[in-house]
Coordinates of N, CA and C in Angstrom, one line a residue:
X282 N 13.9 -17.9 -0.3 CA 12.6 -17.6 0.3 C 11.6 -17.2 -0.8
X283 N 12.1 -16.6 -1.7 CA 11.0 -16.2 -2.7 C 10.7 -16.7 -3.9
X284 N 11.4 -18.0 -3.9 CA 11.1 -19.0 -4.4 C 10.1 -19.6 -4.1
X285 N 10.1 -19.9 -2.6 CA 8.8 -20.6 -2.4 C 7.6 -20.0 -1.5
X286 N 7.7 -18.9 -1.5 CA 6.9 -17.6 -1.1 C 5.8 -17.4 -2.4
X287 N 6.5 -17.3 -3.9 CA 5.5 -16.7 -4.8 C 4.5 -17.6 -5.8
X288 N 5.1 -18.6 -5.6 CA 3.8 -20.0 -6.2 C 2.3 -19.4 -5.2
X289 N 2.6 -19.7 -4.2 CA 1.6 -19.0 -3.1 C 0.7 -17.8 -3.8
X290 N 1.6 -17.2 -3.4 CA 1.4 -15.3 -3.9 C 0.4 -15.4 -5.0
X291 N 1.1 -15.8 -6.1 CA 0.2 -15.9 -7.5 C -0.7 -16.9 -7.7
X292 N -1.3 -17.6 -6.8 CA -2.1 -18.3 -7.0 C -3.7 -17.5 -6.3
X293 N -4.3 -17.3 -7.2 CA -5.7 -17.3 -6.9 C -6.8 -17.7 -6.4
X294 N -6.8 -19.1 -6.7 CA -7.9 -20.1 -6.1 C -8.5 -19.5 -4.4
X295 N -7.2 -19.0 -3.4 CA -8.0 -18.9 -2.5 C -9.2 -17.7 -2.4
X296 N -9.0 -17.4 -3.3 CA -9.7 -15.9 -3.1 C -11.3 -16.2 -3.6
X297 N -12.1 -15.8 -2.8 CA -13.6 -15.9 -3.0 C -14.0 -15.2 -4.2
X298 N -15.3 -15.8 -4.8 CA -15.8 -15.0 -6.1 C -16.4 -13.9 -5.3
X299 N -16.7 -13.3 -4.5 CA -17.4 -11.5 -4.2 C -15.5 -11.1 -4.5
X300 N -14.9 -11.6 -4.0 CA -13.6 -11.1 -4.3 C -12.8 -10.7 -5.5
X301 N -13.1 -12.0 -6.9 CA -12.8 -11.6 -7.8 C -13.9 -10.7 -8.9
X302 N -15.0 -10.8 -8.5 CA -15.9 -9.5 -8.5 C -15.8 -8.1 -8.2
X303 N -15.6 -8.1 -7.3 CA -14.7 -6.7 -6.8 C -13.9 -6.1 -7.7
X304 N -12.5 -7.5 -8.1 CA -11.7 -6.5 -8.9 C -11.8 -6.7 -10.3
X305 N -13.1 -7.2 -10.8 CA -13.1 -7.2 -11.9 C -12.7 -8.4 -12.8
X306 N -12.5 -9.0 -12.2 CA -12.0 -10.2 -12.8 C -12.8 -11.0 -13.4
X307 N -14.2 -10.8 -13.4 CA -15.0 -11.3 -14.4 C -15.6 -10.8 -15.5
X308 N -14.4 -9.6 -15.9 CA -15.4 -8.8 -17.2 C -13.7 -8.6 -17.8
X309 N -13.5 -8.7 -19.1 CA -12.7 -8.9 -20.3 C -12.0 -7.3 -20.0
X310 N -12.6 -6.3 -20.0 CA -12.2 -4.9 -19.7 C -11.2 -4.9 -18.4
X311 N -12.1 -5.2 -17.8 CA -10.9 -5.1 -16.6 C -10.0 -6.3 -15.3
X312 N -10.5 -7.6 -16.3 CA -9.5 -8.9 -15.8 C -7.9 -8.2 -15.6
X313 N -7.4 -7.8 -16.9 CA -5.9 -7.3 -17.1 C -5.4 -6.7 -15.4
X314 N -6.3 -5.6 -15.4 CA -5.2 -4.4 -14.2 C -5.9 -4.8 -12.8
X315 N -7.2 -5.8 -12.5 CA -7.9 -5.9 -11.4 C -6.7 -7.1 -11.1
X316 N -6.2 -8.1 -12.3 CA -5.4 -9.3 -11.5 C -4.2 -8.2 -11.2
X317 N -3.7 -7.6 -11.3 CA -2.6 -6.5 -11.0 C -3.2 -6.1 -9.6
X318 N -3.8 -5.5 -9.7 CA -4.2 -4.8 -7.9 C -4.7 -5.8 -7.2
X319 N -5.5 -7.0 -7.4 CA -5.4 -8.4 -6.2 C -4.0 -8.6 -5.6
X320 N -3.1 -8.7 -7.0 CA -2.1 -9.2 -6.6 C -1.2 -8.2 -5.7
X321 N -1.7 -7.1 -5.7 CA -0.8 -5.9 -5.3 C -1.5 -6.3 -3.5
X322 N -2.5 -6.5 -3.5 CA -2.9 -6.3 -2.1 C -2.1 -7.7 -1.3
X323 N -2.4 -8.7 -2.5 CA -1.8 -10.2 -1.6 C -0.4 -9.8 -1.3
X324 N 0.6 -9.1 -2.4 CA 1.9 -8.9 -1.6 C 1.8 -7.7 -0.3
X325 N 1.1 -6.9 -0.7 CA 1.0 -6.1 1.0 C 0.6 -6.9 2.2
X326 N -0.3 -7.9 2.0 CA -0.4 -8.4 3.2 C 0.9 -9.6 3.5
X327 N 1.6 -9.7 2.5 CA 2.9 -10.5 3.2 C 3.9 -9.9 3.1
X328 N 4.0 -8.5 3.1 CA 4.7 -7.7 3.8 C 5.7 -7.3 2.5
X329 N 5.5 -7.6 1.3 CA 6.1 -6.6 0.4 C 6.1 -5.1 0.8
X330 N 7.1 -4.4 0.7 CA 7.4 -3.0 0.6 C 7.5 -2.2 -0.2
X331 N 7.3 -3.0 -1.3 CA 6.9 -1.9 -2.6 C 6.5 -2.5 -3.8
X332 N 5.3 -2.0 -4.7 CA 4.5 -2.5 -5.1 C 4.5 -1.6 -6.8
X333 N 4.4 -1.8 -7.7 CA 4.5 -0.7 -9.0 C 3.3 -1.6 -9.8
X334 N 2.6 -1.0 -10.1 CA 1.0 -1.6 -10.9 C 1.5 -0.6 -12.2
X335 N 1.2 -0.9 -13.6 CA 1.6 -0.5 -14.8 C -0.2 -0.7 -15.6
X336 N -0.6 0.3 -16.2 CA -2.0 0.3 -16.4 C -1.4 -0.9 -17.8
X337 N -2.8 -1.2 -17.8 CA -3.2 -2.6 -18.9 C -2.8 -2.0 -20.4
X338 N -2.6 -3.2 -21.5 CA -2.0 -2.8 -22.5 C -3.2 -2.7 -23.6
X339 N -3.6 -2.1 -24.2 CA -4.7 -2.5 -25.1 C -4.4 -2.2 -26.6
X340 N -4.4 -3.1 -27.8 CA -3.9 -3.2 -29.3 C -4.8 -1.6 -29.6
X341 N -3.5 -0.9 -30.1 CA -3.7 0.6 -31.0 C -4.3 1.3 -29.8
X342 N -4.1 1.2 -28.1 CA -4.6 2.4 -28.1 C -3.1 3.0 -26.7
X343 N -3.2 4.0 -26.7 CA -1.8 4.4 -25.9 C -2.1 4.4 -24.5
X344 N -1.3 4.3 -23.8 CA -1.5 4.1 -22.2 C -1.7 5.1 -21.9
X345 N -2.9 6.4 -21.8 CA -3.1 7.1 -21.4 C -2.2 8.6 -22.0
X346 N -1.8 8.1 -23.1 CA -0.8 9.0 -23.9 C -1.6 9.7 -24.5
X347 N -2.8 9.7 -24.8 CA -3.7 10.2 -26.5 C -3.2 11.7 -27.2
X348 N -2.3 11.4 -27.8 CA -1.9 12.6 -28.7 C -2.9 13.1 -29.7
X349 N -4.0 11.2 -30.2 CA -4.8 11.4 -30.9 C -5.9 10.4 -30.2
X350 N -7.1 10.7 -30.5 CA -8.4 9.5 -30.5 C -8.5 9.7 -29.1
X351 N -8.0 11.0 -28.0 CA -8.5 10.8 -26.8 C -9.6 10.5 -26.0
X352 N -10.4 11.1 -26.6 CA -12.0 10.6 -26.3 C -11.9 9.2 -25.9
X353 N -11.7 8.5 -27.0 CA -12.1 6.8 -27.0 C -11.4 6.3 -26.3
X354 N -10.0 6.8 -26.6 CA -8.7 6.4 -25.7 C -9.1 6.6 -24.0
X355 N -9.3 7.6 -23.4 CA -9.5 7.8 -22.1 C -10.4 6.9 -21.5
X356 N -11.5 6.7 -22.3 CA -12.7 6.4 -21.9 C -12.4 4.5 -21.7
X357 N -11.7 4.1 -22.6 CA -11.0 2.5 -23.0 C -10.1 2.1 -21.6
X358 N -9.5 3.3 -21.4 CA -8.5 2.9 -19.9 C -9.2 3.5 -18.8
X359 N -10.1 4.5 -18.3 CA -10.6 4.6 -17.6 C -11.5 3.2 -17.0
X360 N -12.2 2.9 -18.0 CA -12.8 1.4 -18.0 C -11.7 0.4 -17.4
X361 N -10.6 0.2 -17.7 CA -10.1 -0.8 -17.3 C -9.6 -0.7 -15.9
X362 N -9.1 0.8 -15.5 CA -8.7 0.9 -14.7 C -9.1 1.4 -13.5
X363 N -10.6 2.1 -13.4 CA -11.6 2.7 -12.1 C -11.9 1.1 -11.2
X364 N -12.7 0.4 -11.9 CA -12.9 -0.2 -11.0 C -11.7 -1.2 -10.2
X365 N -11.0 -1.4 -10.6 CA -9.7 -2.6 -10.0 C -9.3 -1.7 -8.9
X366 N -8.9 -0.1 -9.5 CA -8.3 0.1 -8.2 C -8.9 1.0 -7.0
X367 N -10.2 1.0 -7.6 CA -11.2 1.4 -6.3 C -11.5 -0.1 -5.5
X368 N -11.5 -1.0 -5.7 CA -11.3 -2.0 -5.4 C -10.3 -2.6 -4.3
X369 N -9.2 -2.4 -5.1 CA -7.6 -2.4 -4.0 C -7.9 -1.3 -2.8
X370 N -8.5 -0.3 -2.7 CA -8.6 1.0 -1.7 C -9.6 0.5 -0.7
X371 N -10.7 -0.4 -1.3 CA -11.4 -1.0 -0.5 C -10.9 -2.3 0.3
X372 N -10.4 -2.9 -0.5 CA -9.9 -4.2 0.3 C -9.2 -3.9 1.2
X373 N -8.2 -2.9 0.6 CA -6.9 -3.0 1.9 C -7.7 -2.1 3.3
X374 N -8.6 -1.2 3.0 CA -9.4 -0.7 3.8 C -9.7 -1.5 4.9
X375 N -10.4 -2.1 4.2 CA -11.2 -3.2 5.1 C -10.3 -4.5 5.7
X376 N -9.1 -4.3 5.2 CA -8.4 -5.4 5.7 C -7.8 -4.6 7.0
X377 N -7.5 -3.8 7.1 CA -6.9 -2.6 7.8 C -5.6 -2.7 7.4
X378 N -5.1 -2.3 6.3 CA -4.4 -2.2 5.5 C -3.5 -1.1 5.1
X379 N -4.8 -0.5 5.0 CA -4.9 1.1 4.2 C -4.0 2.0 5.4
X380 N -4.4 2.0 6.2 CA -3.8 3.0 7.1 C -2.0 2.6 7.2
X381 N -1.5 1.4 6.8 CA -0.2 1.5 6.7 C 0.4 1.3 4.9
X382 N -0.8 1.7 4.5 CA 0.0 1.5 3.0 C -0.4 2.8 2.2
X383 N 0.3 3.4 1.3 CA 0.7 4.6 0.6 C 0.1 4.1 -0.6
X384 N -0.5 5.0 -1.3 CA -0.7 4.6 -2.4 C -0.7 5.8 -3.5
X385 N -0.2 5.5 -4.2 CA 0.1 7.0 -5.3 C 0.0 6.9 -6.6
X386 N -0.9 7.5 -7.2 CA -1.5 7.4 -8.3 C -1.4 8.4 -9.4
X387 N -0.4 8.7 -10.3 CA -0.5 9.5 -11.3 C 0.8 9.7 -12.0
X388 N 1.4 10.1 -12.8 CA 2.2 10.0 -14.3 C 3.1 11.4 -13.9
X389 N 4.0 11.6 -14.9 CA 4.6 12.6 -14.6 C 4.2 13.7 -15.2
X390 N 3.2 13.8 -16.0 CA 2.5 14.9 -17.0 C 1.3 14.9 -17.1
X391 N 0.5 15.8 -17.1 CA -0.9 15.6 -17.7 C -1.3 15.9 -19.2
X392 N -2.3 16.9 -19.4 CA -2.2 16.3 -21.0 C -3.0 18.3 -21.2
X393 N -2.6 19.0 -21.9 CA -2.9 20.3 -22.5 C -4.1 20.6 -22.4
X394 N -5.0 21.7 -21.7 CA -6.7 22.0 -22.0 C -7.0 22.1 -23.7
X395 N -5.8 22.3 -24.4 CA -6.1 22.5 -26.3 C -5.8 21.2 -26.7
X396 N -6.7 21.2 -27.9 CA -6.7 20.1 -28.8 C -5.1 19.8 -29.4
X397 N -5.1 18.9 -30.0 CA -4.0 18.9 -30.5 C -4.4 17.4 -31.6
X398 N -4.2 18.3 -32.9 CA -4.5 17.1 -34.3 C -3.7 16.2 -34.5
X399 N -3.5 15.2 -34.7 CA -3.3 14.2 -35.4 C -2.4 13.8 -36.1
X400 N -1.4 14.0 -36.8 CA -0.3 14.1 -37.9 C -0.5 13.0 -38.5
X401 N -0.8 11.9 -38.2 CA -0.4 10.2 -38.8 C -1.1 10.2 -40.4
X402 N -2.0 10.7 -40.4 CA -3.4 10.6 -41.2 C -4.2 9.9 -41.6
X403 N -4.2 8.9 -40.2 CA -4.9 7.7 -40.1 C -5.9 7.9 -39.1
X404 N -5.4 8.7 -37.8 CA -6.6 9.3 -36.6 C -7.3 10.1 -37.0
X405 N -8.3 10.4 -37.0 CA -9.3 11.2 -37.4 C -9.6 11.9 -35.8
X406 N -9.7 11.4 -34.6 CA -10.2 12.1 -33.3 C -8.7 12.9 -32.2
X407 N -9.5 14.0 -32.2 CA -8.2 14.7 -31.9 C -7.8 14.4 -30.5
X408 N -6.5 14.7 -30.0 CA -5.7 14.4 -29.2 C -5.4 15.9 -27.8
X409 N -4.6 15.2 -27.2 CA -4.2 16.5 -26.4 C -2.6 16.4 -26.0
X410 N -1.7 17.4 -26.2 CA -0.4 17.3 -25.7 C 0.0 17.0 -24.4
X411 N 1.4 16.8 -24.1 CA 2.0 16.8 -22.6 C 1.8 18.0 -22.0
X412 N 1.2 18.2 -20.8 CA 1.4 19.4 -20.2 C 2.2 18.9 -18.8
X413 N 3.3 19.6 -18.6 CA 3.5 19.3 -17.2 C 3.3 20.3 -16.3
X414 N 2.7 21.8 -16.5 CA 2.4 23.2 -16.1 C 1.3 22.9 -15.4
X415 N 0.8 21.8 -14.6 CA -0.4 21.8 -14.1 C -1.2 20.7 -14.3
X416 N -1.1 19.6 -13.3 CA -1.7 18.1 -13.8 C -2.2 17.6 -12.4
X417 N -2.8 17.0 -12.1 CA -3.2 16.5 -10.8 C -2.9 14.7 -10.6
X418 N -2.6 14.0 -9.3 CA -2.2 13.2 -9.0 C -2.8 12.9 -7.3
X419 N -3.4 11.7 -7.6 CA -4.2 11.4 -5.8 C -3.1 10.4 -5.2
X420 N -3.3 10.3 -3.8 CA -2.8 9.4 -2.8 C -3.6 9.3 -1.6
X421 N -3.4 8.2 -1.4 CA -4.4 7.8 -0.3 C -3.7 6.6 0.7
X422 N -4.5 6.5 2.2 CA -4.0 5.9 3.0 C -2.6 6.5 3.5
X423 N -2.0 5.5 4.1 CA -1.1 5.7 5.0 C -0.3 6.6 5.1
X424 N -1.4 7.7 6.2 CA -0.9 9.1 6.7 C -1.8 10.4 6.2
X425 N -2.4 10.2 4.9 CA -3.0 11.0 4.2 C -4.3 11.3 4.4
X426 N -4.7 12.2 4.1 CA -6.1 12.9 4.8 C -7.2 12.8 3.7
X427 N -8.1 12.2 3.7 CA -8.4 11.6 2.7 C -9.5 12.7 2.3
X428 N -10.2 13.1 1.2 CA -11.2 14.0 0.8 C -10.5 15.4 0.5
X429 N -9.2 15.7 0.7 CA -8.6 17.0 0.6 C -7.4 17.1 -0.7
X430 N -8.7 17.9 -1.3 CA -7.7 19.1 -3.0 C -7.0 20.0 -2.0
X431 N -5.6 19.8 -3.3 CA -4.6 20.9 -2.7 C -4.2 21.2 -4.3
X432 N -4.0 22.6 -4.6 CA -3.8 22.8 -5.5 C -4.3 23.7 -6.4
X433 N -4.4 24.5 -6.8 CA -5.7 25.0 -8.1 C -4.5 25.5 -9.5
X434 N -5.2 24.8 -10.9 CA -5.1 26.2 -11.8 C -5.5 26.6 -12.3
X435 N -5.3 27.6 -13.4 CA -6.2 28.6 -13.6 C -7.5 27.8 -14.5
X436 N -8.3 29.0 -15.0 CA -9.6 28.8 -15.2 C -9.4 27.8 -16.6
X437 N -8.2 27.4 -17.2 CA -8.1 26.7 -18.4 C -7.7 25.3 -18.1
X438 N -7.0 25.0 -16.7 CA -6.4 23.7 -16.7 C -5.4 23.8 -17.2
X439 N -4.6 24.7 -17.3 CA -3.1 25.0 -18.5 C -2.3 24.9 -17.1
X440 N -2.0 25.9 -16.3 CA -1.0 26.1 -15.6 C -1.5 26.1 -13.7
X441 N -0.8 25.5 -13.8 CA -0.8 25.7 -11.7 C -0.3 26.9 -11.5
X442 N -1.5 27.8 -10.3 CA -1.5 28.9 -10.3 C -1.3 29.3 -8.8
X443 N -2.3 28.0 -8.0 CA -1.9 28.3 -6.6 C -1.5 26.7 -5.5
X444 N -0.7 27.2 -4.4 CA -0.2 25.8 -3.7 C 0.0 25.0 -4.9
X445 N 1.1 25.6 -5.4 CA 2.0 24.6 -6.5 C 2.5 23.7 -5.7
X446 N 2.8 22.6 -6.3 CA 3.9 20.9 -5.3 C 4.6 21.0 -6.8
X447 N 6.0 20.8 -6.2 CA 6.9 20.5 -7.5 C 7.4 18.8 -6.8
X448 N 7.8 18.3 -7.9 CA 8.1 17.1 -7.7 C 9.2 17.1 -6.7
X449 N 9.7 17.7 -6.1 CA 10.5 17.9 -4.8 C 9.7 17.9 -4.0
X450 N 8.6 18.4 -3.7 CA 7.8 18.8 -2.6 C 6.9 17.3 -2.7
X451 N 6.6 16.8 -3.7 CA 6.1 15.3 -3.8 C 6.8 14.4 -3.3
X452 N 8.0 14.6 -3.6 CA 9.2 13.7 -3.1 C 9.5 13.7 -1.3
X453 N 9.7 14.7 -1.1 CA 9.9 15.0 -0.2 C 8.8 14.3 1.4
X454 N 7.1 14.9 0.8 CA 5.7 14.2 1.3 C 5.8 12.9 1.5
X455 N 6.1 11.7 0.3 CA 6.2 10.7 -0.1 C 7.3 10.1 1.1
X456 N 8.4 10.9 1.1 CA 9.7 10.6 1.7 C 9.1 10.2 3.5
X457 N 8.4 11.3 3.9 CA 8.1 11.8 5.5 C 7.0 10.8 5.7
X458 N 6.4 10.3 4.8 CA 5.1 9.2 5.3 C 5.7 8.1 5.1
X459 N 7.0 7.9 4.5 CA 7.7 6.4 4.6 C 8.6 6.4 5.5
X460 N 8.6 7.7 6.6 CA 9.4 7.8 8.3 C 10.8 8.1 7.5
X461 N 11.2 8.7 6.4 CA 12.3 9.3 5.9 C 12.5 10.9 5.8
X462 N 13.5 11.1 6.8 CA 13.9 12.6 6.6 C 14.6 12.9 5.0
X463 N 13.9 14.0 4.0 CA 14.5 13.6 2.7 C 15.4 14.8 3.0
X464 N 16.1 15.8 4.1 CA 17.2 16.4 4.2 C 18.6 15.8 4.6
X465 N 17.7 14.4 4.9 CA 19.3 13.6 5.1 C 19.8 12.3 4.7
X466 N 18.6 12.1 3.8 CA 18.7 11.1 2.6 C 19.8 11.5 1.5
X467 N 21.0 11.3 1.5 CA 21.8 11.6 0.7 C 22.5 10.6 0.0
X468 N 23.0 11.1 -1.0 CA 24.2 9.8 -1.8 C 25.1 10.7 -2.9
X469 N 26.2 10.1 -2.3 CA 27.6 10.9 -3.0 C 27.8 10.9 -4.4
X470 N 27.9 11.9 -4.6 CA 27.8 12.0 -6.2 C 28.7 13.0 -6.6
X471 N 30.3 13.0 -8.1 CA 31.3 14.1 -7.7 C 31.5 14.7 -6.9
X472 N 31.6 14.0 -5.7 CA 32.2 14.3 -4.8 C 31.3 15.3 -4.0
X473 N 29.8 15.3 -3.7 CA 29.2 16.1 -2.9 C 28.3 14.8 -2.7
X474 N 27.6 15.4 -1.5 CA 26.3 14.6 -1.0 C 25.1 15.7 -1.6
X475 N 24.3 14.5 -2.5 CA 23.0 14.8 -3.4 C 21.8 14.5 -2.2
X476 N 20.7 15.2 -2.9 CA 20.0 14.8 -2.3 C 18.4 14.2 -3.5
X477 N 17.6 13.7 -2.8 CA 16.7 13.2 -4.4 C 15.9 14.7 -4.1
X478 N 15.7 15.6 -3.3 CA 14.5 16.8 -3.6 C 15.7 17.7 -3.5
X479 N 17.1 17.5 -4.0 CA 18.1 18.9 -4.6 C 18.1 19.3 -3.2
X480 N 18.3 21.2 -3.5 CA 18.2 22.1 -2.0 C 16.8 22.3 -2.2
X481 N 15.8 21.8 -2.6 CA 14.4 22.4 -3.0 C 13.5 21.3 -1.8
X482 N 12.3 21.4 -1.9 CA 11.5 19.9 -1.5 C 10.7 20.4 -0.2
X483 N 9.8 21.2 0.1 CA 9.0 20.8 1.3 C 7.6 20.2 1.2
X484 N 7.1 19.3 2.9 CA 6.2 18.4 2.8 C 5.5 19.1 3.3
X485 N 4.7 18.3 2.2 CA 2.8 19.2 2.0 C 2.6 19.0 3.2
X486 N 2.1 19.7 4.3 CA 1.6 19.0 5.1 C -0.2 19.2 5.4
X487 N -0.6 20.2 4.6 CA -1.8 20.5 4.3 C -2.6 19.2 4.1
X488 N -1.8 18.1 3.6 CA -2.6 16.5 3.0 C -2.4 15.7 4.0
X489 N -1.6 16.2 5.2 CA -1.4 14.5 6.0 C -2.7 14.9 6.9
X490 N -2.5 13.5 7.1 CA -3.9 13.3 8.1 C -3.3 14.0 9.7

């Protein structure tokens, strides 16, 4: 079947130019990650179930890694990557879409409120480390309440201070909007039943709609 399912799939032609406008597909910056989210919406409407978009690759600069040159860096993938996937949020919107599709947006770390130099001695613009003490991550559609921060840290952006979510409690959220109890999601492992959010994990429910 998915042999002759994805010639389809990946073909473009049918899609209108306001269409490939939308996602960008007529500007060099952001052709890369907009043909990525078209395509992400064409498998949602034929009923793919899960969908993983990987931000665009650009020569010398890191995928949102900047240890060094962050300024330029952020600013280089931001570009490629705002409009494509405000784009996808719209389409599927308007397709009515949105309301049964999840969409989750963010990395496992964010990046230090301190600078952090350079070592190579080739970067000259300074960088910022991994922080995982406090990073933010959006979701939208299917189930989710849309316009509502959960979360605060402190006045540096260093550490989550209040309504912390640990990746159990992310897991867990994720789990309940995909109609999965994650207390009884298990799989045997030495001889005990594991669970993916441990004995830890409750759902935000502060975000569902």
């Amino acid at each position: 079947r998915m042999q002759s399912a994805v010639p389809e799939l990946l073909d473009l032609k049918g899609e209108s130019e306001a269409t490939r406008k939308l996602y960008g597909l007529d500007e060099p910056d952001t052709e890369e990650f907009g043909r990525q989210c078209l395509l992400a919406r064409r498998m949602v409407e034929r009923g793919v179930r899960f969908v993983e978009l990987l931000p665009p690759f650009r020569k010398g600069i890191d995928r949102w890694d900047q240890h060094g040159s962050l300024e330029s860096g952020h600013r280089i993938n931001a570009k490629a990557a705002d409009r494509p996937i405000a784009a996808l949020l719209k389409d599927l919107k308007d397709r009515g879409l949105l309301r049964h599709t999840l969409v989750v947006w963010g990395g496992e770390f964010g990046r230090t409120p301190t600078a952090q130099l350079p070592d190579d001695g080739y970067v000259k613009e300074v960088g910022r480390d991994h922080n995982p003490s406090g990073f933010t991550m959006w979701l939208a559609g299917g189930g989710i309440k849309g316009g509502t921060i959960y979360g605060e840290t402190d006045e540096y952006g260093y550490f989550a201070i209040k309504d912390k979510v640990h990746v159990h409690d992310l897991h867990a959220t994720i789990l309940h909007l995909l109609g999965l109890d994650h207390t009884k999601l298990t799989y045997r492992f030495s001889g005990r039943d594991m669970r993916l959010t441990d004995v830890h994990g409750n759902i935000v429910r502060e975000i569902l709609a």
